[in-house]
Amino acid sequence: MGDHLSASVTLTLSGNKSTQLFPGKMHIPGVFLRKRSR
């Protein structure tokens, strides 16, 4: 779970930069779903 939280924070802070650094775009939808679940 720690990895998921870290990725979420990185995506929020880096924004688009995170997408370029992280080729795994599957993390983006995961974060979006988690935010919506909130």
PDB file of C-alpha atoms in Angstrom:
ATOM      1  CA  MET A   1       0.000   0.000   0.000  1.00  0.00           C
ATOM      2  CA  GLY A   2       2.935   2.286   0.668  1.00  0.00           C
ATOM      3  CA  ASP A   3       3.864   2.145  -3.005  1.00  0.00           C
ATOM      4  CA  HIS A   4       0.380   3.195  -4.034  1.00  0.00           C
ATOM      5  CA  LEU A   5       0.430   6.200  -1.701  1.00  0.00           C
ATOM      6  CA  SER A   6       3.897   7.197  -2.866  1.00  0.00           C
ATOM      7  CA  ALA A   7       2.819   6.992  -6.502  1.00  0.00           C
ATOM      8  CA  SER A   8      -0.273   9.064  -5.727  1.00  0.00           C
ATOM      9  CA  VAL A   9       1.791  11.811  -4.117  1.00  0.00           C
ATOM     10  CA  THR A  10       4.345  11.719  -6.920  1.00  0.00           C
ATOM     11  CA  LEU A  11       1.621  12.022  -9.560  1.00  0.00           C
ATOM     12  CA  THR A  12       0.021  14.924  -7.728  1.00  0.00           C
ATOM     13  CA  LEU A  13       3.310  16.764  -7.216  1.00  0.00           C
ATOM     14  CA  SER A  14       4.969  15.970 -10.535  1.00  0.00           C
ATOM     15  CA  GLY A  15       1.733  16.066 -12.505  1.00  0.00           C
ATOM     16  CA  ASN A  16       2.529  15.513 -16.188  1.00  0.00           C
ATOM     17  CA  LYS A  17       6.233  15.111 -15.409  1.00  0.00           C
ATOM     18  CA  SER A  18       5.396  11.902 -13.551  1.00  0.00           C
ATOM     19  CA  THR A  19       3.835  10.472 -16.722  1.00  0.00           C
ATOM     20  CA  GLN A  20       7.051  11.092 -18.663  1.00  0.00           C
ATOM     21  CA  LEU A  21       9.229   9.631 -15.903  1.00  0.00           C
ATOM     22  CA  PHE A  22       6.909   6.713 -15.175  1.00  0.00           C
ATOM     23  CA  PRO A  23       6.126   4.756 -18.350  1.00  0.00           C
ATOM     24  CA  GLY A  24       3.496   2.793 -16.408  1.00  0.00           C
ATOM     25  CA  LYS A  25       0.369   4.784 -17.215  1.00  0.00           C
ATOM     26  CA  MET A  26      -1.686   2.177 -15.360  1.00  0.00           C
ATOM     27  CA  HIS A  27      -0.875   4.044 -12.149  1.00  0.00           C
ATOM     28  CA  ILE A  28      -2.746   7.151 -13.310  1.00  0.00           C
ATOM     29  CA  PRO A  29      -6.191   5.500 -13.594  1.00  0.00           C
ATOM     30  CA  GLY A  30      -5.592   3.751 -10.274  1.00  0.00           C
ATOM     31  CA  VAL A  31      -5.058   7.091  -8.530  1.00  0.00           C
ATOM     32  CA  PHE A  32      -8.082   8.624 -10.244  1.00  0.00           C
ATOM     33  CA  LEU A  33     -10.282   5.737  -9.127  1.00  0.00           C
ATOM     34  CA  ARG A  34      -8.966   6.024  -5.578  1.00  0.00           C
ATOM     35  CA  LYS A  35      -9.678   9.783  -5.492  1.00  0.00           C
ATOM     36  CA  ARG A  36     -13.221   9.196  -6.795  1.00  0.00           C
ATOM     37  CA  SER A  37     -13.802   6.484  -4.189  1.00  0.00           C
ATOM     38  CA  ARG A  38     -13.050   9.073  -1.519  1.00  0.00           C
TER      39      ARG A  38
END
